[in-house]
C-alpha cells in the first residue's frame, strides 16, 4: 500500500510540475496582418515605370507574388496602383522615352485603367538637380526661339497623345528643376525670369491642348522648405503658372521619420503660401530593405493624404520594377516579384 501511495504521489508531483512548466511557457502573440493606409478615393497611388519597354526588349519578365508571369501594367493595377508616370525625352540616342515610346506606354497605362502623368525632361537625357542639358537640336537657339520651340514640342507631344486617345491627368514642366532647366538660359539661380518664362510657355502649351490636365513644377528634396520657398517665390514673382507642386523624397531607413514629418510640414506651407496642392512624384528606398521601405511608404502615404484641406494629392514610387539593371531602389526582388514594400499601395 505504501508503494502504491508513493507511486501515486510521484505521478501527482510530476503532473503538477508539468502543468507549472506549461503555464510558464509564454504564448506567442500573433502578428496582425498588414493593412495598407486608408486614403481618399482621388488619391494617386502611382509608379514611374518608364524603363518597362527597354527592360522587355532584353527579355526581362515580371511576376506576381505567386510566381505567375504578368504584364507589368496589369500587375501594377492588381497591386493597388491607379496612376502611371512616364518620362519624355526629346531625341534620346537609343530611342527609349522618345515620343513614340511614351505614347506606346501611355496606351498600355490607359488600357490598364490607370491615370497618366507625363514628365517632360526637356532634354535628350536625364534631367535632375545636377543635369539640365538642352536637347542637342535646341543648343544654339536664342532665348525667344527656345521659348517657342519648347511650346511647339510640348504641344506636339500632347497632340500625339490626344490623337491616340490619351489625355494626361498631369504633366510636369521639367524634372527636379531645383535650379531651373535648359541651362544656361533657364538656370534659376542666375536667370529666374527666364526659367519662369519657360514654365509659363510649357503651361500654356499643355492647356492649349487640354484644359483639364494639371501642370506640375517639380523639385527634389521635399523636406527642404527653404529651397521650395526660394523657387516658388521666384516663379510667382516672375509670372509663372502652375497647378501642383511636385516633390521627390528619397530617405534612408534611419531618417525617414524625420524627413517625412518635414515633408508634410513643407506641403502644408506650400498649400498655405501659394494656395497650391502638392504631390510627391518620386519616392524610393533600398530594395534590400523591403520591410523598412513598406513602413516608410505607409508613413509618407498617410502623411500626404493628411495634408491640410485634402491638398496632398498622391505618392509615386520611382521605377519599382527595376531588378536587373543595378538600380538599388526598386521594389521587386531578384526573381522579378514585387516585395512587401509595395503592400503600402494596396487596396483596403
mmCIF file of C-alpha atoms in Angstrom:
data_model
loop_
_atom_site.group_PDB
_atom_site.id
_atom_site.type_symbol
_atom_site.label_atom_id
_atom_site.label_comp_id
_atom_site.label_asym_id
_atom_site.label_seq_id
_atom_site.Cartn_x
_atom_site.Cartn_y
_atom_site.Cartn_z
ATOM 1 C CA UNK A 1 0.000 0.000 0.000
ATOM 2 C CA UNK A 2 2.848 2.388 0.826
ATOM 3 C CA UNK A 3 4.420 1.609 -2.555
ATOM 4 C CA UNK A 4 1.137 2.336 -4.347
ATOM 5 C CA UNK A 5 0.689 5.571 -2.374
ATOM 6 C CA UNK A 6 4.265 6.630 -3.099
ATOM 7 C CA UNK A 7 3.792 5.937 -6.807
ATOM 8 C CA UNK A 8 0.557 7.935 -6.774
ATOM 9 C CA UNK A 9 2.267 10.896 -5.086
ATOM 10 C CA UNK A 10 5.122 10.794 -7.602
ATOM 11 C CA UNK A 11 2.683 10.870 -10.521
ATOM 12 C CA UNK A 12 0.777 13.759 -8.911
ATOM 13 C CA UNK A 13 4.008 15.702 -8.356
ATOM 14 C CA UNK A 14 5.130 15.220 -11.954
ATOM 15 C CA UNK A 15 1.702 16.270 -13.163
ATOM 16 C CA UNK A 16 1.833 19.469 -11.083
ATOM 17 C CA UNK A 17 5.354 20.233 -12.286
ATOM 18 C CA UNK A 18 4.325 19.600 -15.880
ATOM 19 C CA UNK A 19 1.347 21.948 -15.552
ATOM 20 C CA UNK A 20 3.571 24.519 -13.866
ATOM 21 C CA UNK A 21 6.078 24.376 -16.735
ATOM 22 C CA UNK A 22 3.325 24.700 -19.311
ATOM 23 C CA UNK A 23 1.820 27.698 -17.582
ATOM 24 C CA UNK A 24 5.200 29.457 -17.511
ATOM 25 C CA UNK A 25 5.776 28.992 -21.253
ATOM 26 C CA UNK A 26 4.973 32.291 -22.984
ATOM 27 C CA UNK A 27 2.257 32.109 -25.609
ATOM 28 C CA UNK A 28 3.419 33.895 -28.761
ATOM 29 C CA UNK A 29 1.312 36.858 -29.811
ATOM 30 C CA UNK A 30 0.243 36.522 -33.441
ATOM 31 C CA UNK A 31 1.420 39.282 -35.768
ATOM 32 C CA UNK A 32 -1.620 41.149 -37.079
ATOM 33 C CA UNK A 33 -1.980 41.191 -40.866
ATOM 34 C CA UNK A 34 -0.669 44.312 -42.594
ATOM 35 C CA UNK A 35 -3.293 46.870 -43.548
ATOM 36 C CA UNK A 36 -2.493 49.486 -46.220
ATOM 37 C CA UNK A 37 -3.121 53.130 -45.335
ATOM 38 C CA UNK A 38 -6.620 54.428 -45.957
ATOM 39 C CA UNK A 39 -6.583 57.317 -48.453
ATOM 40 C CA UNK A 40 -9.127 59.465 -50.252
ATOM 41 C CA UNK A 41 -10.763 57.993 -53.340
ATOM 42 C CA UNK A 42 -8.965 60.506 -55.574
ATOM 43 C CA UNK A 43 -5.508 59.920 -54.050
ATOM 44 C CA UNK A 44 -2.923 58.967 -56.710
ATOM 45 C CA UNK A 45 -1.124 55.753 -55.801
ATOM 46 C CA UNK A 46 1.424 55.849 -58.552
ATOM 47 C CA UNK A 47 4.589 54.425 -60.055
ATOM 48 C CA UNK A 48 7.040 55.648 -62.666
ATOM 49 C CA UNK A 49 7.756 52.547 -64.774
ATOM 50 C CA UNK A 50 9.323 54.287 -67.771
ATOM 51 C CA UNK A 51 12.018 51.599 -68.114
ATOM 52 C CA UNK A 52 9.430 48.913 -68.884
ATOM 53 C CA UNK A 53 9.751 48.780 -72.684
ATOM 54 C CA UNK A 54 13.531 48.883 -72.539
ATOM 55 C CA UNK A 55 13.521 46.044 -69.997
ATOM 56 C CA UNK A 56 11.080 43.999 -72.047
ATOM 57 C CA UNK A 57 13.251 44.392 -75.162
ATOM 58 C CA UNK A 58 16.008 42.467 -73.371
ATOM 59 C CA UNK A 59 13.703 39.687 -72.208
ATOM 60 C CA UNK A 60 13.017 40.890 -68.663
ATOM 61 C CA UNK A 61 9.787 39.462 -67.275
ATOM 62 C CA UNK A 62 7.621 40.318 -64.286
ATOM 63 C CA UNK A 63 5.737 38.066 -61.886
ATOM 64 C CA UNK A 64 3.129 38.318 -59.174
ATOM 65 C CA UNK A 65 3.867 37.209 -55.629
ATOM 66 C CA UNK A 66 2.878 33.633 -56.514
ATOM 67 C CA UNK A 67 5.377 33.477 -59.346
ATOM 68 C CA UNK A 68 2.873 33.843 -62.197
ATOM 69 C CA UNK A 69 4.177 35.862 -65.135
ATOM 70 C CA UNK A 70 2.209 39.092 -65.624
ATOM 71 C CA UNK A 71 2.100 42.054 -67.980
ATOM 72 C CA UNK A 72 3.571 44.871 -65.912
ATOM 73 C CA UNK A 73 0.785 47.448 -66.186
ATOM 74 C CA UNK A 74 -1.846 44.873 -65.232
ATOM 75 C CA UNK A 75 0.388 43.679 -62.397
ATOM 76 C CA UNK A 76 0.746 47.210 -61.011
ATOM 77 C CA UNK A 77 -3.020 47.648 -61.185
ATOM 78 C CA UNK A 78 -3.541 44.403 -59.257
ATOM 79 C CA UNK A 79 -1.158 45.659 -56.548
ATOM 80 C CA UNK A 80 -3.360 48.709 -55.915
ATOM 81 C CA UNK A 81 -1.716 51.322 -58.146
ATOM 82 C CA UNK A 82 -4.046 53.652 -60.004
ATOM 83 C CA UNK A 83 -1.594 56.012 -61.728
ATOM 84 C CA UNK A 84 1.456 55.746 -64.006
ATOM 85 C CA UNK A 85 4.189 58.334 -64.591
ATOM 86 C CA UNK A 86 6.213 58.355 -67.842
ATOM 87 C CA UNK A 87 9.294 60.452 -68.623
ATOM 88 C CA UNK A 88 9.618 62.128 -72.021
ATOM 89 C CA UNK A 89 12.944 62.884 -73.696
ATOM 90 C CA UNK A 90 13.234 64.955 -76.864
ATOM 91 C CA UNK A 91 15.637 62.914 -79.029
ATOM 92 C CA UNK A 92 17.372 60.206 -76.972
ATOM 93 C CA UNK A 93 20.177 58.416 -78.792
ATOM 94 C CA UNK A 94 18.732 54.947 -78.168
ATOM 95 C CA UNK A 95 15.096 55.912 -78.731
ATOM 96 C CA UNK A 96 13.779 54.931 -75.302
ATOM 97 C CA UNK A 97 11.449 57.557 -73.795
ATOM 98 C CA UNK A 98 11.086 59.418 -77.083
ATOM 99 C CA UNK A 99 7.584 60.457 -78.109
ATOM 100 C CA UNK A 100 6.698 57.165 -79.817
ATOM 101 C CA UNK A 101 7.844 55.140 -76.802
ATOM 102 C CA UNK A 102 5.953 57.405 -74.396
ATOM 103 C CA UNK A 103 2.756 57.046 -76.432
ATOM 104 C CA UNK A 104 3.092 53.248 -76.558
ATOM 105 C CA UNK A 105 3.403 53.075 -72.770
ATOM 106 C CA UNK A 106 0.609 55.602 -72.230
ATOM 107 C CA UNK A 107 -1.743 53.442 -74.304
ATOM 108 C CA UNK A 108 -0.892 50.450 -72.115
ATOM 109 C CA UNK A 109 -1.486 52.517 -68.984
ATOM 110 C CA UNK A 110 -4.872 53.679 -70.268
ATOM 111 C CA UNK A 111 -5.847 50.119 -71.202
ATOM 112 C CA UNK A 112 -4.993 49.056 -67.646
ATOM 113 C CA UNK A 113 -7.367 51.697 -66.289
ATOM 114 C CA UNK A 114 -4.629 53.989 -64.969
ATOM 115 C CA UNK A 115 -4.365 57.748 -64.693
ATOM 116 C CA UNK A 116 -1.330 59.151 -66.534
ATOM 117 C CA UNK A 117 1.388 61.676 -65.734
ATOM 118 C CA UNK A 118 3.821 62.842 -68.430
ATOM 119 C CA UNK A 119 7.180 64.069 -67.122
ATOM 120 C CA UNK A 120 8.847 66.397 -69.654
ATOM 121 C CA UNK A 121 12.608 66.496 -69.012
ATOM 122 C CA UNK A 122 13.211 68.904 -71.939
ATOM 123 C CA UNK A 123 16.457 67.097 -72.634
ATOM 124 C CA UNK A 124 17.746 64.170 -74.671
ATOM 125 C CA UNK A 125 18.962 62.533 -71.445
ATOM 126 C CA UNK A 126 18.348 62.565 -67.696
ATOM 127 C CA UNK A 127 17.438 65.933 -66.205
ATOM 128 C CA UNK A 128 17.854 66.321 -62.442
ATOM 129 C CA UNK A 129 19.255 68.874 -59.962
ATOM 130 C CA UNK A 130 22.783 68.424 -61.327
ATOM 131 C CA UNK A 131 21.998 67.959 -65.025
ATOM 132 C CA UNK A 132 19.714 70.117 -67.141
ATOM 133 C CA UNK A 133 21.292 69.912 -70.579
ATOM 134 C CA UNK A 134 19.398 71.262 -73.559
ATOM 135 C CA UNK A 135 18.417 68.843 -76.308
ATOM 136 C CA UNK A 136 21.149 68.855 -78.941
ATOM 137 C CA UNK A 137 18.788 70.292 -81.530
ATOM 138 C CA UNK A 138 17.984 73.222 -79.247
ATOM 139 C CA UNK A 139 21.522 74.016 -78.080
ATOM 140 C CA UNK A 140 22.212 77.027 -80.296
ATOM 141 C CA UNK A 141 18.779 78.632 -80.152
ATOM 142 C CA UNK A 142 18.419 82.169 -78.827
ATOM 143 C CA UNK A 143 16.080 82.507 -75.869
ATOM 144 C CA UNK A 144 12.952 83.740 -77.703
ATOM 145 C CA UNK A 145 13.291 80.823 -80.129
ATOM 146 C CA UNK A 146 13.899 78.447 -77.222
ATOM 147 C CA UNK A 147 10.567 79.518 -75.729
ATOM 148 C CA UNK A 148 8.644 78.896 -78.936
ATOM 149 C CA UNK A 149 10.459 75.594 -79.544
ATOM 150 C CA UNK A 150 9.591 74.328 -76.062
ATOM 151 C CA UNK A 151 5.983 75.321 -76.680
ATOM 152 C CA UNK A 152 5.836 73.610 -80.064
ATOM 153 C CA UNK A 153 7.436 70.406 -78.743
ATOM 154 C CA UNK A 154 5.088 70.272 -75.746
ATOM 155 C CA UNK A 155 2.038 70.893 -77.919
ATOM 156 C CA UNK A 156 3.240 68.277 -80.388
ATOM 157 C CA UNK A 157 3.584 65.562 -77.760
ATOM 158 C CA UNK A 158 0.233 66.455 -76.227
ATOM 159 C CA UNK A 159 -1.469 66.325 -79.622
ATOM 160 C CA UNK A 160 0.164 62.987 -80.469
ATOM 161 C CA UNK A 161 -1.141 61.588 -77.190
ATOM 162 C CA UNK A 162 -4.569 63.066 -77.889
ATOM 163 C CA UNK A 163 -4.717 61.503 -81.351
ATOM 164 C CA UNK A 164 -4.092 58.155 -79.645
ATOM 165 C CA UNK A 165 -6.927 58.665 -77.187
ATOM 166 C CA UNK A 166 -4.726 59.822 -74.293
ATOM 167 C CA UNK A 167 -5.414 62.911 -72.194
ATOM 168 C CA UNK A 168 -2.830 63.055 -69.388
ATOM 169 C CA UNK A 169 -4.187 63.804 -65.952
ATOM 170 C CA UNK A 170 -0.946 65.591 -65.072
ATOM 171 C CA UNK A 171 2.050 67.000 -66.935
ATOM 172 C CA UNK A 172 5.367 68.041 -65.422
ATOM 173 C CA UNK A 173 7.125 71.046 -66.924
ATOM 174 C CA UNK A 174 10.666 69.912 -66.163
ATOM 175 C CA UNK A 175 12.095 67.256 -63.868
ATOM 176 C CA UNK A 176 13.670 68.091 -60.487
ATOM 177 C CA UNK A 177 14.231 71.677 -61.560
ATOM 178 C CA UNK A 178 15.925 72.770 -58.320
ATOM 179 C CA UNK A 179 17.961 75.302 -60.312
ATOM 180 C CA UNK A 180 15.742 75.600 -63.347
ATOM 181 C CA UNK A 181 16.159 73.787 -66.671
ATOM 182 C CA UNK A 182 17.589 74.187 -70.169
ATOM 183 C CA UNK A 183 20.862 75.544 -68.822
ATOM 184 C CA UNK A 184 22.322 78.060 -69.011
ATOM 185 C CA UNK A 185 19.427 80.161 -70.291
ATOM 186 C CA UNK A 186 16.959 78.703 -67.807
ATOM 187 C CA UNK A 187 19.212 78.349 -64.758
ATOM 188 C CA UNK A 188 17.052 79.710 -61.931
ATOM 189 C CA UNK A 189 19.863 80.960 -59.679
ATOM 190 C CA UNK A 190 21.102 83.320 -62.402
ATOM 191 C CA UNK A 191 18.086 83.656 -64.745
ATOM 192 C CA UNK A 192 14.941 83.169 -62.671
ATOM 193 C CA UNK A 193 12.895 85.297 -65.066
ATOM 194 C CA UNK A 194 13.942 83.028 -67.930
ATOM 195 C CA UNK A 195 13.031 79.894 -66.019
ATOM 196 C CA UNK A 196 9.650 81.381 -65.165
ATOM 197 C CA UNK A 197 9.096 82.206 -68.827
ATOM 198 C CA UNK A 198 9.928 78.603 -69.806
ATOM 199 C CA UNK A 199 7.486 77.254 -67.215
ATOM 200 C CA UNK A 200 4.814 79.662 -68.454
ATOM 201 C CA UNK A 201 5.435 78.606 -72.062
ATOM 202 C CA UNK A 202 5.076 74.930 -71.157
ATOM 203 C CA UNK A 203 1.995 75.606 -69.040
ATOM 204 C CA UNK A 204 0.224 77.429 -71.853
ATOM 205 C CA UNK A 205 1.165 74.715 -74.351
ATOM 206 C CA UNK A 206 -0.365 71.991 -72.189
ATOM 207 C CA UNK A 207 -3.538 73.977 -71.597
ATOM 208 C CA UNK A 208 -3.891 74.749 -75.323
ATOM 209 C CA UNK A 209 -4.445 71.022 -75.907
ATOM 210 C CA UNK A 210 -6.153 70.015 -72.635
ATOM 211 C CA UNK A 211 -7.607 72.487 -70.182
ATOM 212 C CA UNK A 212 -8.285 69.672 -67.703
ATOM 213 C CA UNK A 213 -4.668 68.487 -67.454
ATOM 214 C CA UNK A 214 -2.966 69.720 -64.275
ATOM 215 C CA UNK A 215 0.529 71.186 -64.664
ATOM 216 C CA UNK A 216 3.240 70.356 -62.131
ATOM 217 C CA UNK A 217 6.505 72.109 -61.314
ATOM 218 C CA UNK A 218 8.762 69.522 -59.686
ATOM 219 C CA UNK A 219 11.830 69.938 -57.489
ATOM 220 C CA UNK A 220 13.593 67.409 -55.280
ATOM 221 C CA UNK A 221 14.181 67.198 -51.510
ATOM 222 C CA UNK A 222 10.583 67.589 -50.433
ATOM 223 C CA UNK A 223 11.735 68.154 -46.847
ATOM 224 C CA UNK A 224 13.662 71.364 -47.743
ATOM 225 C CA UNK A 225 11.223 74.201 -47.142
ATOM 226 C CA UNK A 226 13.861 76.873 -47.748
ATOM 227 C CA UNK A 227 14.520 75.535 -51.251
ATOM 228 C CA UNK A 228 10.815 75.371 -52.091
ATOM 229 C CA UNK A 229 10.082 78.875 -50.824
ATOM 230 C CA UNK A 230 13.005 80.279 -52.810
ATOM 231 C CA UNK A 231 11.905 78.555 -56.005
ATOM 232 C CA UNK A 232 8.195 79.251 -55.888
ATOM 233 C CA UNK A 233 8.598 82.788 -54.579
ATOM 234 C CA UNK A 234 10.844 83.400 -57.595
ATOM 235 C CA UNK A 235 8.454 81.795 -60.073
ATOM 236 C CA UNK A 236 5.477 83.668 -58.653
ATOM 237 C CA UNK A 237 7.303 86.999 -58.741
ATOM 238 C CA UNK A 238 8.123 86.404 -62.412
ATOM 239 C CA UNK A 239 4.617 85.483 -63.561
ATOM 240 C CA UNK A 240 4.876 81.704 -63.899
ATOM 241 C CA UNK A 241 1.815 79.490 -63.619
ATOM 242 C CA UNK A 242 1.385 76.010 -62.188
ATOM 243 C CA UNK A 243 -1.399 73.869 -60.750
ATOM 244 C CA UNK A 244 0.502 71.467 -58.470
ATOM 245 C CA UNK A 245 3.849 71.498 -56.683
ATOM 246 C CA UNK A 246 5.734 68.234 -57.163
ATOM 247 C CA UNK A 247 8.357 66.815 -54.792
ATOM 248 C CA UNK A 248 10.887 63.978 -54.624
ATOM 249 C CA UNK A 249 11.762 62.190 -51.384
ATOM 250 C CA UNK A 250 14.474 59.506 -51.077
ATOM 251 C CA UNK A 251 15.170 58.954 -47.362
ATOM 252 C CA UNK A 252 17.206 56.229 -45.696
ATOM 253 C CA UNK A 253 15.965 53.654 -43.206
ATOM 254 C CA UNK A 254 17.374 55.796 -40.394
ATOM 255 C CA UNK A 255 15.986 59.235 -41.251
ATOM 256 C CA UNK A 256 12.651 58.686 -42.985
ATOM 257 C CA UNK A 257 10.549 59.560 -39.939
ATOM 258 C CA UNK A 258 12.259 62.942 -39.682
ATOM 259 C CA UNK A 259 12.136 63.666 -43.417
ATOM 260 C CA UNK A 260 8.514 62.531 -43.732
ATOM 261 C CA UNK A 261 7.485 64.933 -40.978
ATOM 262 C CA UNK A 262 9.446 67.763 -42.606
ATOM 263 C CA UNK A 263 7.885 66.910 -45.982
ATOM 264 C CA UNK A 264 4.368 67.148 -44.540
ATOM 265 C CA UNK A 265 5.216 70.483 -42.917
ATOM 266 C CA UNK A 266 6.567 71.695 -46.264
ATOM 267 C CA UNK A 267 3.425 70.545 -48.094
ATOM 268 C CA UNK A 268 1.216 72.383 -45.642
ATOM 269 C CA UNK A 269 3.357 75.509 -46.049
ATOM 270 C CA UNK A 270 3.118 75.310 -49.857
ATOM 271 C CA UNK A 271 -0.657 74.953 -49.622
ATOM 272 C CA UNK A 272 -0.895 77.963 -47.320
ATOM 273 C CA UNK A 273 1.687 80.142 -49.057
ATOM 274 C CA UNK A 274 0.677 79.582 -52.695
ATOM 275 C CA UNK A 275 -2.847 78.084 -52.434
ATOM 276 C CA UNK A 276 -1.429 75.136 -54.361
ATOM 277 C CA UNK A 277 -1.895 71.387 -53.768
ATOM 278 C CA UNK A 278 1.147 69.127 -53.673
ATOM 279 C CA UNK A 279 2.128 65.671 -54.832
ATOM 280 C CA UNK A 280 5.159 63.514 -54.043
ATOM 281 C CA UNK A 281 6.005 62.381 -57.567
ATOM 282 C CA UNK A 282 9.119 60.350 -56.693
ATOM 283 C CA UNK A 283 9.975 58.162 -53.714
ATOM 284 C CA UNK A 284 12.237 55.180 -53.228
ATOM 285 C CA UNK A 285 14.243 53.163 -50.718
ATOM 286 C CA UNK A 286 16.684 50.272 -50.889
ATOM 287 C CA UNK A 287 15.058 47.176 -52.385
ATOM 288 C CA UNK A 288 17.003 45.062 -49.884
ATOM 289 C CA UNK A 289 15.187 46.839 -47.039
ATOM 290 C CA UNK A 290 11.680 45.878 -48.123
ATOM 291 C CA UNK A 291 10.181 45.815 -44.623
ATOM 292 C CA UNK A 292 11.584 49.242 -43.736
ATOM 293 C CA UNK A 293 10.520 50.518 -47.135
ATOM 294 C CA UNK A 294 6.938 49.390 -46.525
ATOM 295 C CA UNK A 295 6.945 51.203 -43.186
ATOM 296 C CA UNK A 296 8.337 54.337 -44.845
ATOM 297 C CA UNK A 297 5.789 54.191 -47.661
ATOM 298 C CA UNK A 298 2.946 53.624 -45.229
ATOM 299 C CA UNK A 299 4.066 56.696 -43.301
ATOM 300 C CA UNK A 300 4.577 59.036 -46.258
ATOM 301 C CA UNK A 301 1.317 57.991 -47.951
ATOM 302 C CA UNK A 302 -0.549 58.539 -44.679
ATOM 303 C CA UNK A 303 1.070 61.939 -44.164
ATOM 304 C CA UNK A 304 0.497 63.201 -47.707
ATOM 305 C CA UNK A 305 -3.126 62.083 -47.576
ATOM 306 C CA UNK A 306 -3.477 64.028 -44.298
ATOM 307 C CA UNK A 307 -2.222 67.330 -45.754
ATOM 308 C CA UNK A 308 -4.352 70.321 -44.884
ATOM 309 C CA UNK A 309 -7.559 70.717 -46.840
ATOM 310 C CA UNK A 310 -7.075 67.459 -48.737
ATOM 311 C CA UNK A 311 -4.264 69.086 -50.721
ATOM 312 C CA UNK A 312 -1.867 66.128 -50.637
ATOM 313 C CA UNK A 313 -2.763 64.522 -53.951
ATOM 314 C CA UNK A 314 -0.630 61.394 -54.216
ATOM 315 C CA UNK A 315 2.641 59.469 -53.956
ATOM 316 C CA UNK A 316 4.558 57.850 -56.842
ATOM 317 C CA UNK A 317 7.265 55.168 -56.487
ATOM 318 C CA UNK A 318 10.119 55.670 -58.942
ATOM 319 C CA UNK A 319 10.907 52.600 -61.078
ATOM 320 C CA UNK A 320 9.823 49.869 -58.630
ATOM 321 C CA UNK A 321 10.010 47.208 -61.355
ATOM 322 C CA UNK A 322 13.781 47.556 -61.857
ATOM 323 C CA UNK A 323 15.586 44.445 -60.678
ATOM 324 C CA UNK A 324 18.086 43.644 -63.434
ATOM 325 C CA UNK A 325 19.937 46.882 -64.188
ATOM 326 C CA UNK A 326 21.742 47.611 -60.921
ATOM 327 C CA UNK A 327 19.363 50.310 -59.700
ATOM 328 C CA UNK A 328 19.139 49.585 -55.990
ATOM 329 C CA UNK A 329 15.971 51.463 -55.049
ATOM 330 C CA UNK A 330 13.432 49.312 -56.861
ATOM 331 C CA UNK A 331 10.765 47.246 -55.124
ATOM 332 C CA UNK A 332 10.930 43.912 -56.974
ATOM 333 C CA UNK A 333 13.102 41.028 -55.804
ATOM 334 C CA UNK A 334 15.761 39.211 -57.819
ATOM 335 C CA UNK A 335 13.109 36.832 -59.168
ATOM 336 C CA UNK A 336 11.048 39.636 -60.662
ATOM 337 C CA UNK A 337 8.339 39.603 -57.985
ATOM 338 C CA UNK A 338 7.094 42.644 -56.032
ATOM 339 C CA UNK A 339 8.428 42.906 -52.496
ATOM 340 C CA UNK A 340 6.340 43.641 -49.428
ATOM 341 C CA UNK A 341 7.277 47.318 -49.811
ATOM 342 C CA UNK A 342 4.543 47.726 -52.404
ATOM 343 C CA UNK A 343 1.904 46.435 -49.995
ATOM 344 C CA UNK A 344 1.650 50.066 -48.890
ATOM 345 C CA UNK A 345 -0.104 50.856 -52.195
ATOM 346 C CA UNK A 346 -2.622 48.044 -51.727
ATOM 347 C CA UNK A 347 -6.380 48.334 -51.521
ATOM 348 C CA UNK A 348 -8.107 48.097 -48.167
#
